[in-house]
PDB file of C-alpha atoms in Angstrom:
ATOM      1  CA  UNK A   1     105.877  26.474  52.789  1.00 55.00           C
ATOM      2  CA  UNK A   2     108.930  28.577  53.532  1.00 66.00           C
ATOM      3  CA  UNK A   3     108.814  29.854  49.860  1.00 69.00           C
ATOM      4  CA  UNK A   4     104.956  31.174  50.960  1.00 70.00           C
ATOM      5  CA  UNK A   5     106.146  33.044  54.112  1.00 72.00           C
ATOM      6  CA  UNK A   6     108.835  34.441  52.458  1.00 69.00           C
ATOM      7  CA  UNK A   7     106.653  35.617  49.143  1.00 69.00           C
ATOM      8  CA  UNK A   8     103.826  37.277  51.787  1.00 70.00           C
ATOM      9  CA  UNK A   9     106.623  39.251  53.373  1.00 69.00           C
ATOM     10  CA  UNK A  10     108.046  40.764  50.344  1.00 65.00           C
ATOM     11  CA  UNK A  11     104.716  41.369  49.078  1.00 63.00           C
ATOM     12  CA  UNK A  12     103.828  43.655  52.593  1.00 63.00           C
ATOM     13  CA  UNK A  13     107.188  45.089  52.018  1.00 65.00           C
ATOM     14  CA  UNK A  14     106.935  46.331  48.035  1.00 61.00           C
ATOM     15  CA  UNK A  15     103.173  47.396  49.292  1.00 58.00           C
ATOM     16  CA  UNK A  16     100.953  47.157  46.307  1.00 55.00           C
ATOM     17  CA  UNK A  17     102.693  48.875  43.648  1.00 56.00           C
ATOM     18  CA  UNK A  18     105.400  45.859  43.637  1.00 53.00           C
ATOM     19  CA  UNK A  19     102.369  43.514  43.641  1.00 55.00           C
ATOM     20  CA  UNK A  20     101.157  44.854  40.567  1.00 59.00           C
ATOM     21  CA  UNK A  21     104.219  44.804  38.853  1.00 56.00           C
ATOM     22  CA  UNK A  22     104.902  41.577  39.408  1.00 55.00           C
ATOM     23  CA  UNK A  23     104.983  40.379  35.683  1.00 62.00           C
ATOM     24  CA  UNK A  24     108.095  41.505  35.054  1.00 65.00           C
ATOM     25  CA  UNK A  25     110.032  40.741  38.820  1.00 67.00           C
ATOM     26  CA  UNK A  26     108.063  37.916  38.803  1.00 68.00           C
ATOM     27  CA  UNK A  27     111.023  35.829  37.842  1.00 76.00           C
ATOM     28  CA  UNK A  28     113.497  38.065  39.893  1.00 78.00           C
ATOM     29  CA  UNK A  29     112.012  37.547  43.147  1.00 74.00           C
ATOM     30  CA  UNK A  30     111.745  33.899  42.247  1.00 76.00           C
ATOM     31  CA  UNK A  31     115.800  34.190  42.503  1.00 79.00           C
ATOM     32  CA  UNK A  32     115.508  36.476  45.288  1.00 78.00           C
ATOM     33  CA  UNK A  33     113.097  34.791  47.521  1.00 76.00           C
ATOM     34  CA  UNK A  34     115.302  31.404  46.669  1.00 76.00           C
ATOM     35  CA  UNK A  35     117.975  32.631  47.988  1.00 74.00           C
ATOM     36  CA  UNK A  36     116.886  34.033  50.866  1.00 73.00           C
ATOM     37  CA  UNK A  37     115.129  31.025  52.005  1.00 70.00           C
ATOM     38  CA  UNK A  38     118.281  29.033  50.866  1.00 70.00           C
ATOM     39  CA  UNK A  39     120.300  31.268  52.775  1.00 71.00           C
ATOM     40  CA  UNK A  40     118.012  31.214  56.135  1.00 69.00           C
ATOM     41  CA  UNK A  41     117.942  27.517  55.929  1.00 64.00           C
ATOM     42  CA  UNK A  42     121.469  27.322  56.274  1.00 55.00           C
TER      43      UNK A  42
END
């Protein structure tokens, strides 16, 4: 569920314009947020 918190907190960051546009980052913040959470997990 990491992958969940970490999706809802990029979402309230980008705001609604990011979540609308998220055809084309979809895949991008797929690698983003997989890091991160890769990253925070140690």
């Amino acid at each position: 569920m990491a992958a969940i918190s970490a999706a809802a907190a990029a979402a309230a960051e980008g705001g609604d314009r990011r979540r609308r546009r998220r055809r084309r980052g979809w895949e991008e913040q797929r690698r983003r947020l997989g890091a991160a959470s890769r990253r925070r997990r140690g």
